[in-house]
mmCIF file with all atom_site columns, C-alpha atoms in Angstrom:
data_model
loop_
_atom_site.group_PDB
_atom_site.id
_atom_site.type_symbol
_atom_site.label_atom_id
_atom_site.label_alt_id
_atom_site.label_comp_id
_atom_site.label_asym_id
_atom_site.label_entity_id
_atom_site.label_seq_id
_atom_site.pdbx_PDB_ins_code
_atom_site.Cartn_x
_atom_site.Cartn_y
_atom_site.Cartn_z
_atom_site.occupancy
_atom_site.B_iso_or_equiv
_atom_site.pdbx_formal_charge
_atom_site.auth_seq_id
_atom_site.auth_comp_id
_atom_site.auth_asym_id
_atom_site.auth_atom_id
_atom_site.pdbx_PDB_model_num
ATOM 1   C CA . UNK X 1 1   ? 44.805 1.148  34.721  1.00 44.00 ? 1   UNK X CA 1
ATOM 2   C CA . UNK X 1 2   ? 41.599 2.696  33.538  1.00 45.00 ? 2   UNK X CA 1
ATOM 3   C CA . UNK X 1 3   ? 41.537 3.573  29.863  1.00 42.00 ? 3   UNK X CA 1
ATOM 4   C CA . UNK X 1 4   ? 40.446 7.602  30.384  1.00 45.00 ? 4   UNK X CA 1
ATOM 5   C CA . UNK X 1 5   ? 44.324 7.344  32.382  1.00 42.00 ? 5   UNK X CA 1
ATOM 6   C CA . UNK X 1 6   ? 45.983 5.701  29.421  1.00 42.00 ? 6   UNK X CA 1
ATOM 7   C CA . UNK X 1 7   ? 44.933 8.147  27.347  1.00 45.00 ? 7   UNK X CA 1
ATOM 8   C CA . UNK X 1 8   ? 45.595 10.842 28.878  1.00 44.00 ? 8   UNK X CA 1
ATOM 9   C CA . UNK X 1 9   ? 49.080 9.606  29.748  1.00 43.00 ? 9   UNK X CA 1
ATOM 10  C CA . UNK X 1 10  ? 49.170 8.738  25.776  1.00 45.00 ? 10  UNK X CA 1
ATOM 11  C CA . UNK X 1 11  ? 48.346 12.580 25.375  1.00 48.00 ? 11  UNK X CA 1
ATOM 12  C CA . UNK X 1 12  ? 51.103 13.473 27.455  1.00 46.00 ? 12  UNK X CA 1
ATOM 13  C CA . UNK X 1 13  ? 53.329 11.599 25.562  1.00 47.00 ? 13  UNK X CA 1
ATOM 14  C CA . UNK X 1 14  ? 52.454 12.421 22.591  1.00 47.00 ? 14  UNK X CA 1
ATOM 15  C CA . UNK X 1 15  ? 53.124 16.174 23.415  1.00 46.00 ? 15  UNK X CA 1
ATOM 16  C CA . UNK X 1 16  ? 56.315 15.162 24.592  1.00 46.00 ? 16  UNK X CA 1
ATOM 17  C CA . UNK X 1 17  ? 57.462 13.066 22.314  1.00 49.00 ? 17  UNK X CA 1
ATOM 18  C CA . UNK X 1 18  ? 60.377 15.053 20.791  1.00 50.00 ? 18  UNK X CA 1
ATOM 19  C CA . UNK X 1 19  ? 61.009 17.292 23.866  1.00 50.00 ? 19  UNK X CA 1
ATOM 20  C CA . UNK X 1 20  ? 59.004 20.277 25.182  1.00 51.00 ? 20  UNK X CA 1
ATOM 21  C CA . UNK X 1 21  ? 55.841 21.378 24.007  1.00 55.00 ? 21  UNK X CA 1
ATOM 22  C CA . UNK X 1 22  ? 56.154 24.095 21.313  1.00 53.00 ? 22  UNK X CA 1
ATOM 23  C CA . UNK X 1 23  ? 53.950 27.615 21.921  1.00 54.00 ? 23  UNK X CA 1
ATOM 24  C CA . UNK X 1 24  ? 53.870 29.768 18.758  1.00 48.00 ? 24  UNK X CA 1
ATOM 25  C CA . UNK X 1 25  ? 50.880 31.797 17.930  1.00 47.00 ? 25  UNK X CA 1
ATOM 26  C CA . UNK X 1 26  ? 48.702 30.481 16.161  1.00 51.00 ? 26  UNK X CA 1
ATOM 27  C CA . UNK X 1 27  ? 47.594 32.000 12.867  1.00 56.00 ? 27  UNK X CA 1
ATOM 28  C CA . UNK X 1 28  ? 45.512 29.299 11.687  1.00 78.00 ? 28  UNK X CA 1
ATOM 29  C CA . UNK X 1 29  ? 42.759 26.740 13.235  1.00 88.00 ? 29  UNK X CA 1
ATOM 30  C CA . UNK X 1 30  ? 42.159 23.377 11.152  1.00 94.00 ? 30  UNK X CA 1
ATOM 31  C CA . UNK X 1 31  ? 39.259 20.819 12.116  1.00 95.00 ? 31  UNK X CA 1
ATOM 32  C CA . UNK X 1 32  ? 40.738 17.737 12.060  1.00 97.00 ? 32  UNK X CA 1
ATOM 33  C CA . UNK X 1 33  ? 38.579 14.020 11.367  1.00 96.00 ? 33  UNK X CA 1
ATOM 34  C CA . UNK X 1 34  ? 40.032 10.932 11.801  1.00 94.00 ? 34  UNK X CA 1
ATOM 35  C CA . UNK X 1 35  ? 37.739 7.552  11.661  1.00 91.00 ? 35  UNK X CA 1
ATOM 36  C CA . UNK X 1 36  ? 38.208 5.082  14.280  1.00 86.00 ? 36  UNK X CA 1
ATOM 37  C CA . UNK X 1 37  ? 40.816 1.612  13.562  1.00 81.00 ? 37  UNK X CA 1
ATOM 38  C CA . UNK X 1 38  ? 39.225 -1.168 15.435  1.00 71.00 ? 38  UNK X CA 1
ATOM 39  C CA . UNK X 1 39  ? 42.442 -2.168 16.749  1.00 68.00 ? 39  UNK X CA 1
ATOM 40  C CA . UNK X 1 40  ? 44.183 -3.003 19.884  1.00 74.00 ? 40  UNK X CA 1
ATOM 41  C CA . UNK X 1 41  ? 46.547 0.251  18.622  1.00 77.00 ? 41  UNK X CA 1
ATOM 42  C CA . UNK X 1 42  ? 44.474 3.188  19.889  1.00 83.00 ? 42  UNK X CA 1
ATOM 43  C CA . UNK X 1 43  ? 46.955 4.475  22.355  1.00 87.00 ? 43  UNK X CA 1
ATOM 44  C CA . UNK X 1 44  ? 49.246 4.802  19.417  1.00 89.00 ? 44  UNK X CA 1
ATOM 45  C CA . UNK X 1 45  ? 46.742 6.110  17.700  1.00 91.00 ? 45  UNK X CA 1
ATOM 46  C CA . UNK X 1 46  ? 46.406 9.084  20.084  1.00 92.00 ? 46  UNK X CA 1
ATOM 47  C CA . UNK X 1 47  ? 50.322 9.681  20.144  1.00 94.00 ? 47  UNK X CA 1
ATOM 48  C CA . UNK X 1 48  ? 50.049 10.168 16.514  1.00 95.00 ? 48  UNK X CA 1
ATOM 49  C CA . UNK X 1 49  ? 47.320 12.783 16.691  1.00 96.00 ? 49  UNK X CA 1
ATOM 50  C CA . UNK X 1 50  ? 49.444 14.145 19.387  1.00 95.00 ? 50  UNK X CA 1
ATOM 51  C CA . UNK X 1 51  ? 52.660 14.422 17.401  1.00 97.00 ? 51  UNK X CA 1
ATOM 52  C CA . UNK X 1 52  ? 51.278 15.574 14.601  1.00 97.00 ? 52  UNK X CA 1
ATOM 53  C CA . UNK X 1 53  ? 49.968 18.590 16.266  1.00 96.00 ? 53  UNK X CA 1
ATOM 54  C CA . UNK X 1 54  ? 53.288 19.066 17.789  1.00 95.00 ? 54  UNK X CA 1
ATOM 55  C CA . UNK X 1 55  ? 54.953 19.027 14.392  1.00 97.00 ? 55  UNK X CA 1
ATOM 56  C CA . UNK X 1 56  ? 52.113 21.301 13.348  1.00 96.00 ? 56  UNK X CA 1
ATOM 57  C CA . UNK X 1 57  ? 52.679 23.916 15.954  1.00 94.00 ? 57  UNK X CA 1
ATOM 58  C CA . UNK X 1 58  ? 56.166 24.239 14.874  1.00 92.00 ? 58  UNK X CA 1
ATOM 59  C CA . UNK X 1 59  ? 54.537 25.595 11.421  1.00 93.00 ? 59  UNK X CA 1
ATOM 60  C CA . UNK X 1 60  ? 52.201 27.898 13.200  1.00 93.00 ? 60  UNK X CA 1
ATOM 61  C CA . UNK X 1 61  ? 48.981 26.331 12.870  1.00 95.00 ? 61  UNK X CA 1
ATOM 62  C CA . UNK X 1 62  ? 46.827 24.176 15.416  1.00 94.00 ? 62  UNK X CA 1
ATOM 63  C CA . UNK X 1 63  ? 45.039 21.003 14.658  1.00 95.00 ? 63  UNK X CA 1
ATOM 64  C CA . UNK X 1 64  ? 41.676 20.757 16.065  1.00 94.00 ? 64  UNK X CA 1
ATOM 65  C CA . UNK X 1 65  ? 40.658 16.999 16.827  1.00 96.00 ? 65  UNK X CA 1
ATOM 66  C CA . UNK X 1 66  ? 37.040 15.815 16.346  1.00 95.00 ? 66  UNK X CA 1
ATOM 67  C CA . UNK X 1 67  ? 34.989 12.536 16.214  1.00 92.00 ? 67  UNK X CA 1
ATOM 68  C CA . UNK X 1 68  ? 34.559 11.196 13.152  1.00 92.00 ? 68  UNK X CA 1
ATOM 69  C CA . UNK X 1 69  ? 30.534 11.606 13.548  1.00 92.00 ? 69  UNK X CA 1
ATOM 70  C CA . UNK X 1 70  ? 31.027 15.140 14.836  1.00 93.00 ? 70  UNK X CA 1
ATOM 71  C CA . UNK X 1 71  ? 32.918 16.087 11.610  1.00 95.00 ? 71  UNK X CA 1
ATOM 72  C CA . UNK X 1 72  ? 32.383 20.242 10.960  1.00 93.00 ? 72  UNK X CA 1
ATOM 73  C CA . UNK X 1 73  ? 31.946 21.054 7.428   1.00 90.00 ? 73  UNK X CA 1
ATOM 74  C CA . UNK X 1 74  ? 34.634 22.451 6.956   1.00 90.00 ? 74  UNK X CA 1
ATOM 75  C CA . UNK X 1 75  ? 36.794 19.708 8.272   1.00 94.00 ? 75  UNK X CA 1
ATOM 76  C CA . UNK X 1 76  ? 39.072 17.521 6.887   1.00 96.00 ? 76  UNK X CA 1
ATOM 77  C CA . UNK X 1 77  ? 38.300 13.530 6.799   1.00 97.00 ? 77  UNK X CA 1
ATOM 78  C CA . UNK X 1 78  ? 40.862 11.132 7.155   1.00 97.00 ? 78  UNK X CA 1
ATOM 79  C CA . UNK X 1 79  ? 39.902 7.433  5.902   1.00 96.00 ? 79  UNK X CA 1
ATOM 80  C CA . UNK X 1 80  ? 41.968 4.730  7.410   1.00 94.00 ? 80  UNK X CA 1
ATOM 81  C CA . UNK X 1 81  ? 41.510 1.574  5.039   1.00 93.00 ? 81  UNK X CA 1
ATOM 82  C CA . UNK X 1 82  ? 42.058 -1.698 7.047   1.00 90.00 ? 82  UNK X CA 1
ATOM 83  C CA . UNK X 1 83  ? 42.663 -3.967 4.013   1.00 91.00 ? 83  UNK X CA 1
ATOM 84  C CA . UNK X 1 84  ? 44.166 -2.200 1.234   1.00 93.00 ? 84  UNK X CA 1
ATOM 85  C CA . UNK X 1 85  ? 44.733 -3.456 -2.331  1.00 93.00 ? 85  UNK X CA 1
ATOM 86  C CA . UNK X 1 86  ? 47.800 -4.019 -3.532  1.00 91.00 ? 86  UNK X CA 1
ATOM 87  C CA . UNK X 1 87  ? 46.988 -2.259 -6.623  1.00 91.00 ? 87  UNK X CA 1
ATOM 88  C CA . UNK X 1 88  ? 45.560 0.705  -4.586  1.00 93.00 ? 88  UNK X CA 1
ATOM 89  C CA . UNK X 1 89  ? 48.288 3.240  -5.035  1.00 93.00 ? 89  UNK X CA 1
ATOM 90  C CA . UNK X 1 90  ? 50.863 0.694  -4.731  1.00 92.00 ? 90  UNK X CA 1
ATOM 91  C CA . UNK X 1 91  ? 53.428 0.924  -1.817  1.00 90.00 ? 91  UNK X CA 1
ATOM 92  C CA . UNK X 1 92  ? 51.950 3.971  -0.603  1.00 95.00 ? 92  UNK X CA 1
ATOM 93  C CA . UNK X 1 93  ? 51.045 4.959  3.000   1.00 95.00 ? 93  UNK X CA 1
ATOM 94  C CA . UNK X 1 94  ? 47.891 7.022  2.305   1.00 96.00 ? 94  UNK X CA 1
ATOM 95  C CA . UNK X 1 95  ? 47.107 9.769  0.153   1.00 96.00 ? 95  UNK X CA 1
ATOM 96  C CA . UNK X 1 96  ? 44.829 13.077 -0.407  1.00 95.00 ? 96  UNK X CA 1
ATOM 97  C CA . UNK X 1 97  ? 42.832 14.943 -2.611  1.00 94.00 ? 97  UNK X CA 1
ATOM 98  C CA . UNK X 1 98  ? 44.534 18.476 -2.473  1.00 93.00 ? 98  UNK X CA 1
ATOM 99  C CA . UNK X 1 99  ? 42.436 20.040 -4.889  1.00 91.00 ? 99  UNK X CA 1
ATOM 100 C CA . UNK X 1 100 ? 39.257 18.689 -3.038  1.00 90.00 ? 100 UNK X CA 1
ATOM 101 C CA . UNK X 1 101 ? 40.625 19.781 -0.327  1.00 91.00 ? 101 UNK X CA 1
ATOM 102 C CA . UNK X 1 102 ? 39.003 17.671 2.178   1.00 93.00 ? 102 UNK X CA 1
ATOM 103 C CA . UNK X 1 103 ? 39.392 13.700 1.417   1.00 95.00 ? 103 UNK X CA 1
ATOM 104 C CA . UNK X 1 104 ? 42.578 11.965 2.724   1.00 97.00 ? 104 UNK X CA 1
ATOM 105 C CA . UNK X 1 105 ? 42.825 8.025  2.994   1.00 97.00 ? 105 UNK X CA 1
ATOM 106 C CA . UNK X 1 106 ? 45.784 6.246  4.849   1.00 96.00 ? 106 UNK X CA 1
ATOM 107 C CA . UNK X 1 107 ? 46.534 3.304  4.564   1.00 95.00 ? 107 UNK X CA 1
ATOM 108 C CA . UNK X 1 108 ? 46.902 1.766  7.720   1.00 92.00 ? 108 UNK X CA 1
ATOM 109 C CA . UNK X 1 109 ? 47.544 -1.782 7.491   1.00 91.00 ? 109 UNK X CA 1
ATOM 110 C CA . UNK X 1 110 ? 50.690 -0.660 5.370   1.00 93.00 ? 110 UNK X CA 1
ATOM 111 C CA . UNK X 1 111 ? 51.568 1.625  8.223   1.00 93.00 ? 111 UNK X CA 1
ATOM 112 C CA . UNK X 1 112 ? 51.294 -1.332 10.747  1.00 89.00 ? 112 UNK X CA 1
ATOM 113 C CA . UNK X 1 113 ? 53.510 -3.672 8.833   1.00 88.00 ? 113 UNK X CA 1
ATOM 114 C CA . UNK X 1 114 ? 56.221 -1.585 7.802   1.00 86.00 ? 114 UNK X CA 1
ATOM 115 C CA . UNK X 1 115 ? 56.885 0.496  11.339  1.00 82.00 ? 115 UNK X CA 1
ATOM 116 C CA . UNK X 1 116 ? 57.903 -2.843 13.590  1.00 72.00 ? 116 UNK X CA 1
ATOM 117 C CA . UNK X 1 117 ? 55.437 -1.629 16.765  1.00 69.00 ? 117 UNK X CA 1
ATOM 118 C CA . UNK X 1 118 ? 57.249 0.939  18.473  1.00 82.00 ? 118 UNK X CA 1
ATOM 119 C CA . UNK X 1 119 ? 57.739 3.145  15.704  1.00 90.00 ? 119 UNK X CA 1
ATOM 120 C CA . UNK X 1 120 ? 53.845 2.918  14.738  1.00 92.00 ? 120 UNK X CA 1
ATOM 121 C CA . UNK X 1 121 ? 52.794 6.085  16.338  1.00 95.00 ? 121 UNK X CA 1
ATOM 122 C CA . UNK X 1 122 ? 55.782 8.310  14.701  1.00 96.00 ? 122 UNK X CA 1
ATOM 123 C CA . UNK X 1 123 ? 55.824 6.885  10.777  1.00 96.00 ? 123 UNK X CA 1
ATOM 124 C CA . UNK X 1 124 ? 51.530 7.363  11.238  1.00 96.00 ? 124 UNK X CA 1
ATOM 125 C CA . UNK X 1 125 ? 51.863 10.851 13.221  1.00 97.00 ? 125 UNK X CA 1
ATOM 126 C CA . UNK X 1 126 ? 54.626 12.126 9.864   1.00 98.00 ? 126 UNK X CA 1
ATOM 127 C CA . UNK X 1 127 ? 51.922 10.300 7.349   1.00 97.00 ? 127 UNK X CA 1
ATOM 128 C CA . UNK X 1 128 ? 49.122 11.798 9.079   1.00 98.00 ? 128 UNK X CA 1
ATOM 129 C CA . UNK X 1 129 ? 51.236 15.578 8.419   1.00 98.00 ? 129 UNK X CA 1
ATOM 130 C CA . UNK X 1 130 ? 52.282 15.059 5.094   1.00 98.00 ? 130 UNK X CA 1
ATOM 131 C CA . UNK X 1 131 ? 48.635 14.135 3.592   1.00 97.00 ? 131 UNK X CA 1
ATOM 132 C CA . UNK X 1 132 ? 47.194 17.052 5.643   1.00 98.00 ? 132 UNK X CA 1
ATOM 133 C CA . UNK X 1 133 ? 49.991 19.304 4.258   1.00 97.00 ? 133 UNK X CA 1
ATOM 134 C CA . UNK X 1 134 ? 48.954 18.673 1.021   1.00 97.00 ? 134 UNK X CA 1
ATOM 135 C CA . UNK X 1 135 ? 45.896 19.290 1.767   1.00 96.00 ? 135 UNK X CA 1
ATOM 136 C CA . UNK X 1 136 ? 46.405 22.611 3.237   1.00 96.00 ? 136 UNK X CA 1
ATOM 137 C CA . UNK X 1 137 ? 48.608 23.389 0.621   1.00 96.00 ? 137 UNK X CA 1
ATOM 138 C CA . UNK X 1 138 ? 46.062 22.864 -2.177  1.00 94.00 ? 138 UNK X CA 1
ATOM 139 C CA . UNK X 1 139 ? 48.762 21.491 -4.048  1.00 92.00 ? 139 UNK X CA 1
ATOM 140 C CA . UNK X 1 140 ? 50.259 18.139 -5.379  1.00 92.00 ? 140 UNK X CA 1
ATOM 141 C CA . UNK X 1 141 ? 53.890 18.698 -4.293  1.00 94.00 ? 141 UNK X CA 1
ATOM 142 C CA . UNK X 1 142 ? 56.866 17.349 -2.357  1.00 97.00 ? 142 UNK X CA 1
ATOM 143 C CA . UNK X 1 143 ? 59.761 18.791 -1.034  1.00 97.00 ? 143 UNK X CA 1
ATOM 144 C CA . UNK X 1 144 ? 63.559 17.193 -1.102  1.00 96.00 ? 144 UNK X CA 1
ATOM 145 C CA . UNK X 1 145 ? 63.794 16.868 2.088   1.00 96.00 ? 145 UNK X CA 1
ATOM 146 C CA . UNK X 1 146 ? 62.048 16.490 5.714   1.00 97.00 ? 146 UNK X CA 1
ATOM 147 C CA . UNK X 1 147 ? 58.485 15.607 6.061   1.00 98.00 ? 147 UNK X CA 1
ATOM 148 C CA . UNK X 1 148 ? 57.061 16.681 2.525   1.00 97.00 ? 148 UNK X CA 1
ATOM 149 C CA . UNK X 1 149 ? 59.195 14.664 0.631   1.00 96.00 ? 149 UNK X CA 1
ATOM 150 C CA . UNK X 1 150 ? 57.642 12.016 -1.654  1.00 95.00 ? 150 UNK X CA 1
ATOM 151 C CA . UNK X 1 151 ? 59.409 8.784  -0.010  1.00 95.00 ? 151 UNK X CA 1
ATOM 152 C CA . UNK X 1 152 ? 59.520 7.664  3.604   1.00 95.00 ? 152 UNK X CA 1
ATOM 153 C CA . UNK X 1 153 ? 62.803 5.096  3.704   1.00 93.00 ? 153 UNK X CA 1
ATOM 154 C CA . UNK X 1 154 ? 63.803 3.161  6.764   1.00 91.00 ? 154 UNK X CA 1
ATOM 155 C CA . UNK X 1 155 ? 66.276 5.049  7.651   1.00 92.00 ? 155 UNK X CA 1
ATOM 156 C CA . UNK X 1 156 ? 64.216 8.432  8.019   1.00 94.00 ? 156 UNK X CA 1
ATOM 157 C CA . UNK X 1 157 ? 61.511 5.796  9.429   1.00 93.00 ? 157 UNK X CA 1
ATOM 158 C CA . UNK X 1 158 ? 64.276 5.321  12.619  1.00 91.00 ? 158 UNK X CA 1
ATOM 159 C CA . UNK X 1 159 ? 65.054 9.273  12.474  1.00 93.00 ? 159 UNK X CA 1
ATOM 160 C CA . UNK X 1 160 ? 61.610 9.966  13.644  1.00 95.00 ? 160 UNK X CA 1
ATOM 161 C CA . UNK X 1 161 ? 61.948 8.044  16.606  1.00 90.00 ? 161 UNK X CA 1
ATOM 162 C CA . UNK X 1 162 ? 64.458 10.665 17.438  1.00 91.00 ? 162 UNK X CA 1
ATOM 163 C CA . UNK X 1 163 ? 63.428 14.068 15.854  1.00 94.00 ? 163 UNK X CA 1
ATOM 164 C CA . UNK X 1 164 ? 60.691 14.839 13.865  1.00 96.00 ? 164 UNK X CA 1
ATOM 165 C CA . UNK X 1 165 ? 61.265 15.576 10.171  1.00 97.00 ? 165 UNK X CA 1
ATOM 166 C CA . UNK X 1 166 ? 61.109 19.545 9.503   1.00 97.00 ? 166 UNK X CA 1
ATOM 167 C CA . UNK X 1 167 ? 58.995 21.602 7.327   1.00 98.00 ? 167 UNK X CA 1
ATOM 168 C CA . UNK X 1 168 ? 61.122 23.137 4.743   1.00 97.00 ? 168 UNK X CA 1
ATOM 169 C CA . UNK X 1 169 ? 60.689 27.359 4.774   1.00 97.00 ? 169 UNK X CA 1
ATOM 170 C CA . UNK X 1 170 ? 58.712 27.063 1.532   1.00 97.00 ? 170 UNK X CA 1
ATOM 171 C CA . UNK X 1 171 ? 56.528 24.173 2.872   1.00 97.00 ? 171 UNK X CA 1
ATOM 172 C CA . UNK X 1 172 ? 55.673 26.762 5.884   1.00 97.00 ? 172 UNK X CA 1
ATOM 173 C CA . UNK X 1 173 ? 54.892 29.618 3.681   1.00 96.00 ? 173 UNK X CA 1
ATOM 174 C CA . UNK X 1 174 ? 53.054 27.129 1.072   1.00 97.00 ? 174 UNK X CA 1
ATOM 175 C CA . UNK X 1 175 ? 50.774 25.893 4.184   1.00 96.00 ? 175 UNK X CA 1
ATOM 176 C CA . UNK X 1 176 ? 49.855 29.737 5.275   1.00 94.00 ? 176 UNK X CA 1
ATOM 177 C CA . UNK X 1 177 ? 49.050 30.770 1.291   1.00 94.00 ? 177 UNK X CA 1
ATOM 178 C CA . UNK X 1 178 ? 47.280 27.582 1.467   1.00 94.00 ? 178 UNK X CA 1
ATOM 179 C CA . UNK X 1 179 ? 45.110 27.846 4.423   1.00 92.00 ? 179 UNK X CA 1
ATOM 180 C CA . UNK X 1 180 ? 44.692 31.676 3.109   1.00 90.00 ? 180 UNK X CA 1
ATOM 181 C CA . UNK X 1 181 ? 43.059 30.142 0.225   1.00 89.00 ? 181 UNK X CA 1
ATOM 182 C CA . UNK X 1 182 ? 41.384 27.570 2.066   1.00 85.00 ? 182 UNK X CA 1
ATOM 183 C CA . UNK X 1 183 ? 38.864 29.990 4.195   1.00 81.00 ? 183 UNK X CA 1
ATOM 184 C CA . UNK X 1 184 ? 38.194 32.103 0.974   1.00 77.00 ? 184 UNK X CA 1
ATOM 185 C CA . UNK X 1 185 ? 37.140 28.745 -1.022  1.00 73.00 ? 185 UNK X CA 1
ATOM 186 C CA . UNK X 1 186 ? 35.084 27.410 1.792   1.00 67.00 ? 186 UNK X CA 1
ATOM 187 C CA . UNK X 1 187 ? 33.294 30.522 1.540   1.00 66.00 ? 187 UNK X CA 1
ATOM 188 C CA . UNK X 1 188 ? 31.955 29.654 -1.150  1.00 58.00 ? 188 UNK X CA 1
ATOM 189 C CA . UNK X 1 189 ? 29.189 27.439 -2.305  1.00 50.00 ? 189 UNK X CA 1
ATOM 190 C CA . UNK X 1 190 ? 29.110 24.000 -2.891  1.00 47.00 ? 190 UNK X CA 1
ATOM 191 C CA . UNK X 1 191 ? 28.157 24.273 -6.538  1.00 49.00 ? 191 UNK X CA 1
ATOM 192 C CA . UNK X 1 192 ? 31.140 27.081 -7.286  1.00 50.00 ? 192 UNK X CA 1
ATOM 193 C CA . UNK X 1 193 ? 33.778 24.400 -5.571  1.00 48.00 ? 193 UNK X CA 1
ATOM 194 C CA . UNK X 1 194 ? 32.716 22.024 -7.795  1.00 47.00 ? 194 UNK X CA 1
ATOM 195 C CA . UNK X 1 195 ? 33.247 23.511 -10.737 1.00 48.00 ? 195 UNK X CA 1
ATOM 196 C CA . UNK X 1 196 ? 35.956 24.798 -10.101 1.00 50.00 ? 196 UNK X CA 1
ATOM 197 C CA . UNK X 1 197 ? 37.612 21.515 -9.341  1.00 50.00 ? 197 UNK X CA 1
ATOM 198 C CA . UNK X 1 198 ? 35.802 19.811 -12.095 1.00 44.00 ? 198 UNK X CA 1
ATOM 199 C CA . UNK X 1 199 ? 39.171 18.635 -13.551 1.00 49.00 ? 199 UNK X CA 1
ATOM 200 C CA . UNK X 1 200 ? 41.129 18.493 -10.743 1.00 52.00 ? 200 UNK X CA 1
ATOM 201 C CA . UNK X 1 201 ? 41.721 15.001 -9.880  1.00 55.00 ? 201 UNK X CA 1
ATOM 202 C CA . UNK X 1 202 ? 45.226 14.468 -8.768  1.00 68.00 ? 202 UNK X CA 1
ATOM 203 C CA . UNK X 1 203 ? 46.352 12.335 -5.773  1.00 74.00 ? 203 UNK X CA 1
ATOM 204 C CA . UNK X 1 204 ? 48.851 13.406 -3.887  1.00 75.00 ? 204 UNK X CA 1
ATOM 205 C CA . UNK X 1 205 ? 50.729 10.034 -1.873  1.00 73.00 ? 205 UNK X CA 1
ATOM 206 C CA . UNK X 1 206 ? 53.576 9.836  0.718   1.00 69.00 ? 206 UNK X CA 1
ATOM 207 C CA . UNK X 1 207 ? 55.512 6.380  -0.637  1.00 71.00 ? 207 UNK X CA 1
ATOM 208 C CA . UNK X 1 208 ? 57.438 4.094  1.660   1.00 71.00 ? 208 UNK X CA 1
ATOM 209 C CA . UNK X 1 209 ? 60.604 2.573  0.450   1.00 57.00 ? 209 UNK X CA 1
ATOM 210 C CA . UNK X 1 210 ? 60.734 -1.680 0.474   1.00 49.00 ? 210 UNK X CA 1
ATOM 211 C CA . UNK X 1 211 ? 63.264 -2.362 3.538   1.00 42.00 ? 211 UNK X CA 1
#
C-alpha cells in the first residue's frame, strides 16, 4: 500500500475514532507544530493529531496542522524528546509553558512504553490536548476529572480506547477566555511579552500513574 493511502486512511481513522465527526462552529483557529519522531509510529502519529482535533472540535475550536519548518509565528511548538531523563519532570508525559504560551515538550519515549501499542495513538492524542489546553488556557491548572486532570492512570489509559475524556464546562470556557487573551497578547511586541512574563516560569505536566 502506498504511504500517501496509509495516511490518508490513518486520517480517516483518526476522525473516526470515537464515532462521527463532530461539526460545531468554530470560534477559534490555533496553528498547530509538531516535530517529526523518527519512528516506525507515524501512522499513529497522524491518528493522534487526528483525535486531538476531534476532541478539540467538541470544545469549539479547530487545530490547524503545520510542518514543523513551516511553523507561523504565532504557532504553537510541540517538542517530542526521544530520550528523556529520568530526572526530567519525573514520570511525566510532556509538559508546557502556559505563560509562554508557545513551548510544549512531550515526552514520547514515556508515551511509547507505557500505552502497550495499540493504545499509542489515544494516551498521545489526550497528552497532545491537555499540554495544548494549558497552553490555551494561559494557565497552570487541572481539573478533577476528564482530560485536564493532573494524572493519566491505566485505567482512564483503557477508557480512551473507548471514549475520549471530556472537557469539563469550566475547562471550555477557560480555553475561549484563554484564546481571547491569546490574540490580544500576540498583538503585541516581542519585547512587551517578555516582560510581562519575566517571572512567569511555571510548567504545567500531565503525570502518568506507575501500572
Amino acid at each position: 500500500m502506498k504511504i500517501r493511502t496509509m495516511a490518508m486512511l490513518a486520517a480517516m481513522v483518526a476522525g473516526t475514532a470515537w464515532g462521527r465527526n463532530i461539526e460545531v462552529p468554530m470560534e477559534g483557529r490555533v496553528a498547530v507544530c509538531a516535530e517529526s519522531v523518527p519512528s516506525n509510529d507515524w501512522v499513529s502519529i497522524v491518528m493522534a493529531k487526528g483525535m486531538a482535533s476531534h476532541m478539540f472540535a467538541a470544545a469549539g475550536v479547530a487545530l490547524d496542522w503545520h510542518e514543523w519548518d513551516r511553523c507561523p509565528e504565532d504557532g504553537i511548538r510541540i517538542t517530542m524528546s526521544l530520550k528523556t531523563e529520568p530526572s526530567d519532570h519525573p514520570h511525566a508525559y510532556a509538559y508546557a509553558l502556559p505563560y509562554e504560551g508557545t513551548h510544549i515538550v512531550v515526552f514520547w519515549d514515556r508515551i511509547a512504553n507505557d500505552s502497550c501499542g495499540h493504545a499509542l495513538p489515544y494516551l498521545l492524542a489526550h497528552v497532545l490536548v491537555h499540554e495544548v489546553t494549558h497552553i490555551l488556557q494561559g494557565v497552570p491548572r487541572h481539573s478533577e476529572t476528564g482530560v485536564m486532570k493532573a494524572v493519566f492512570r491505566p485505567l482512564d489509559i483503557a477508557q480512551m480506547e473507548r471514549k475520549p475524556l471530556p472537557f469539563t464546562e469550566e475547562d471550555i470556557e477557560l480555553i475561549h477566555v484563554g484564546l481571547k487573551n491569546r490574540e490580544a497578547r500576540m498583538a503585541q511586541s516581542p519585547a512587551q511579552v517578555i516582560a510581562q512574563n519575566t517571572n512567569k516560569k511555571t510548567a504545567a505536566a500531565v503525570v502518568g500513574a506507575a501500572r
